[in-house]
């Protein structure tokens, strides 16, 4: 069973986390099942960028981003070459290391 290592984020996950994930689920579903809350203002429908993560290791094992995801990612804060929307990235069989960016473009976050 692959693991998702979430790097420390000062507000969401200050200690970081190691989460067991099932292959075939989205990164956001696996991470949330492990107790780390990632924002998802569009309810995981690929209509915003609040679930943006940066895949530091293991990204080659994820499904390829489609055109809709790529178009949304262009609007993400802190976009990097290894950025993905966690609602669209599907866990395969390799461990992942992800970073949750410090900011999102969500101006109406319920958590702030």
PDB file of C-alpha atoms in Angstrom:
ATOM      1  CA  UNK A   1       0.000   0.000   0.000  1.00  0.00           C
ATOM      2  CA  UNK A   2       1.544   3.333  -1.025  1.00  0.00           C
ATOM      3  CA  UNK A   3       2.145   6.121   1.461  1.00  0.00           C
ATOM      4  CA  UNK A   4       1.583   9.825   1.025  1.00  0.00           C
ATOM      5  CA  UNK A   5       4.028  11.924   2.990  1.00  0.00           C
ATOM      6  CA  UNK A   6       2.633  15.394   3.615  1.00  0.00           C
ATOM      7  CA  UNK A   7       5.378  17.916   4.290  1.00  0.00           C
ATOM      8  CA  UNK A   8       4.809  20.255   7.251  1.00  0.00           C
ATOM      9  CA  UNK A   9       2.467  23.201   6.643  1.00  0.00           C
ATOM     10  CA  UNK A  10       2.356  25.747   9.458  1.00  0.00           C
ATOM     11  CA  UNK A  11      -1.462  25.939   9.601  1.00  0.00           C
ATOM     12  CA  UNK A  12      -2.861  22.747   8.126  1.00  0.00           C
ATOM     13  CA  UNK A  13      -0.366  20.123   9.232  1.00  0.00           C
ATOM     14  CA  UNK A  14       2.455  21.610  11.350  1.00  0.00           C
ATOM     15  CA  UNK A  15       4.099  18.241  12.079  1.00  0.00           C
ATOM     16  CA  UNK A  16       3.665  16.810   8.591  1.00  0.00           C
ATOM     17  CA  UNK A  17       2.000  13.419   8.170  1.00  0.00           C
ATOM     18  CA  UNK A  18       2.476   9.955   6.732  1.00  0.00           C
ATOM     19  CA  UNK A  19      -0.747   8.503   5.370  1.00  0.00           C
ATOM     20  CA  UNK A  20      -1.469   5.020   4.053  1.00  0.00           C
ATOM     21  CA  UNK A  21      -3.308   5.336   0.741  1.00  0.00           C
ATOM     22  CA  UNK A  22      -5.169   2.893  -1.433  1.00  0.00           C
ATOM     23  CA  UNK A  23      -4.282   2.778  -5.108  1.00  0.00           C
ATOM     24  CA  UNK A  24      -7.021   4.214  -7.307  1.00  0.00           C
ATOM     25  CA  UNK A  25      -8.221   6.978  -4.981  1.00  0.00           C
ATOM     26  CA  UNK A  26      -7.532  10.655  -5.447  1.00  0.00           C
ATOM     27  CA  UNK A  27      -4.759  12.287  -3.453  1.00  0.00           C
ATOM     28  CA  UNK A  28      -7.248  14.562  -1.667  1.00  0.00           C
ATOM     29  CA  UNK A  29      -9.477  11.661  -0.613  1.00  0.00           C
ATOM     30  CA  UNK A  30      -6.494   9.682   0.710  1.00  0.00           C
ATOM     31  CA  UNK A  31      -5.054  12.658   2.590  1.00  0.00           C
ATOM     32  CA  UNK A  32      -8.382  13.650   4.105  1.00  0.00           C
ATOM     33  CA  UNK A  33      -9.048  10.064   5.180  1.00  0.00           C
ATOM     34  CA  UNK A  34      -5.696  10.311   6.977  1.00  0.00           C
ATOM     35  CA  UNK A  35      -6.829  13.378   8.910  1.00  0.00           C
ATOM     36  CA  UNK A  36      -5.259  16.224   6.910  1.00  0.00           C
ATOM     37  CA  UNK A  37      -7.806  18.724   5.606  1.00  0.00           C
ATOM     38  CA  UNK A  38      -7.054  20.171   2.184  1.00  0.00           C
ATOM     39  CA  UNK A  39      -9.388  22.914   0.981  1.00  0.00           C
ATOM     40  CA  UNK A  40     -11.710  22.008  -1.885  1.00  0.00           C
ATOM     41  CA  UNK A  41     -14.055  24.898  -2.555  1.00  0.00           C
ATOM     42  CA  UNK A  42     -15.569  23.297  -5.678  1.00  0.00           C
ATOM     43  CA  UNK A  43     -16.264  19.987  -3.902  1.00  0.00           C
ATOM     44  CA  UNK A  44     -13.590  18.175  -5.949  1.00  0.00           C
ATOM     45  CA  UNK A  45     -15.050  18.930  -9.385  1.00  0.00           C
ATOM     46  CA  UNK A  46     -11.928  20.488 -10.993  1.00  0.00           C
ATOM     47  CA  UNK A  47     -13.521  23.944 -10.997  1.00  0.00           C
ATOM     48  CA  UNK A  48     -11.093  25.795  -8.697  1.00  0.00           C
ATOM     49  CA  UNK A  49      -7.504  25.503  -7.471  1.00  0.00           C
ATOM     50  CA  UNK A  50      -7.944  25.349  -3.708  1.00  0.00           C
ATOM     51  CA  UNK A  51      -6.766  21.711  -3.544  1.00  0.00           C
ATOM     52  CA  UNK A  52      -3.515  22.503  -5.358  1.00  0.00           C
ATOM     53  CA  UNK A  53      -0.521  20.495  -4.129  1.00  0.00           C
ATOM     54  CA  UNK A  54       3.068  20.227  -5.263  1.00  0.00           C
ATOM     55  CA  UNK A  55       4.221  16.651  -5.783  1.00  0.00           C
ATOM     56  CA  UNK A  56       7.840  16.609  -4.597  1.00  0.00           C
ATOM     57  CA  UNK A  57       8.415  12.879  -5.130  1.00  0.00           C
ATOM     58  CA  UNK A  58       6.563  10.082  -6.896  1.00  0.00           C
ATOM     59  CA  UNK A  59       4.656  12.231  -9.367  1.00  0.00           C
ATOM     60  CA  UNK A  60       5.556   9.998 -12.286  1.00  0.00           C
ATOM     61  CA  UNK A  61       3.274   7.316 -10.844  1.00  0.00           C
ATOM     62  CA  UNK A  62       0.178   9.550 -10.893  1.00  0.00           C
ATOM     63  CA  UNK A  63      -2.262   9.647 -13.785  1.00  0.00           C
ATOM     64  CA  UNK A  64      -1.481  12.315 -16.350  1.00  0.00           C
ATOM     65  CA  UNK A  65      -3.195  15.689 -15.897  1.00  0.00           C
ATOM     66  CA  UNK A  66      -5.923  16.299 -18.457  1.00  0.00           C
ATOM     67  CA  UNK A  67      -6.627  19.573 -20.254  1.00  0.00           C
ATOM     68  CA  UNK A  68      -9.238  20.730 -17.725  1.00  0.00           C
ATOM     69  CA  UNK A  69      -6.796  20.265 -14.831  1.00  0.00           C
ATOM     70  CA  UNK A  70      -3.992  22.010 -16.720  1.00  0.00           C
ATOM     71  CA  UNK A  71      -6.288  24.959 -17.464  1.00  0.00           C
ATOM     72  CA  UNK A  72      -7.248  25.290 -13.793  1.00  0.00           C
ATOM     73  CA  UNK A  73      -3.656  24.931 -12.604  1.00  0.00           C
ATOM     74  CA  UNK A  74      -2.713  28.010 -14.641  1.00  0.00           C
ATOM     75  CA  UNK A  75      -4.739  29.991 -12.065  1.00  0.00           C
ATOM     76  CA  UNK A  76      -3.162  28.422  -8.955  1.00  0.00           C
ATOM     77  CA  UNK A  77      -1.088  30.436  -6.512  1.00  0.00           C
ATOM     78  CA  UNK A  78       2.555  29.317  -6.442  1.00  0.00           C
ATOM     79  CA  UNK A  79       2.324  27.103  -9.526  1.00  0.00           C
ATOM     80  CA  UNK A  80       5.352  24.837 -10.049  1.00  0.00           C
ATOM     81  CA  UNK A  81       6.171  22.260 -12.748  1.00  0.00           C
ATOM     82  CA  UNK A  82       5.114  19.448 -10.397  1.00  0.00           C
ATOM     83  CA  UNK A  83       1.830  21.059  -9.312  1.00  0.00           C
ATOM     84  CA  UNK A  84      -1.374  19.014  -9.406  1.00  0.00           C
ATOM     85  CA  UNK A  85      -4.938  19.422  -8.272  1.00  0.00           C
ATOM     86  CA  UNK A  86      -5.257  16.813  -5.560  1.00  0.00           C
ATOM     87  CA  UNK A  87      -8.879  16.157  -6.567  1.00  0.00           C
ATOM     88  CA  UNK A  88      -7.685  14.967  -9.982  1.00  0.00           C
ATOM     89  CA  UNK A  89      -4.414  13.173  -9.157  1.00  0.00           C
ATOM     90  CA  UNK A  90      -5.000   9.450  -8.668  1.00  0.00           C
ATOM     91  CA  UNK A  91      -2.710   7.438  -6.391  1.00  0.00           C
ATOM     92  CA  UNK A  92      -1.009   4.501  -8.111  1.00  0.00           C
ATOM     93  CA  UNK A  93       1.462   2.126  -6.478  1.00  0.00           C
ATOM     94  CA  UNK A  94       4.352   4.411  -5.481  1.00  0.00           C
ATOM     95  CA  UNK A  95       4.868   6.542  -2.411  1.00  0.00           C
ATOM     96  CA  UNK A  96       4.274  10.270  -2.827  1.00  0.00           C
ATOM     97  CA  UNK A  97       5.720  13.290  -1.087  1.00  0.00           C
ATOM     98  CA  UNK A  98       3.445  16.314  -1.359  1.00  0.00           C
ATOM     99  CA  UNK A  99       3.595  19.898  -0.228  1.00  0.00           C
ATOM    100  CA  UNK A 100       0.494  21.968   0.413  1.00  0.00           C
ATOM    101  CA  UNK A 101       1.182  25.541  -0.740  1.00  0.00           C
ATOM    102  CA  UNK A 102       1.061  28.268   1.868  1.00  0.00           C
ATOM    103  CA  UNK A 103      -1.754  30.143   0.120  1.00  0.00           C
ATOM    104  CA  UNK A 104      -4.731  29.510  -2.127  1.00  0.00           C
ATOM    105  CA  UNK A 105      -6.743  31.941  -4.214  1.00  0.00           C
ATOM    106  CA  UNK A 106      -9.878  31.131  -2.197  1.00  0.00           C
ATOM    107  CA  UNK A 107     -11.041  34.454  -0.792  1.00  0.00           C
ATOM    108  CA  UNK A 108     -13.938  32.944   1.153  1.00  0.00           C
ATOM    109  CA  UNK A 109     -12.327  30.066   2.985  1.00  0.00           C
ATOM    110  CA  UNK A 110     -14.505  28.875   5.841  1.00  0.00           C
ATOM    111  CA  UNK A 111     -11.437  27.986   7.908  1.00  0.00           C
ATOM    112  CA  UNK A 112     -10.044  31.521   8.180  1.00  0.00           C
TER     113      UNK A 112
END
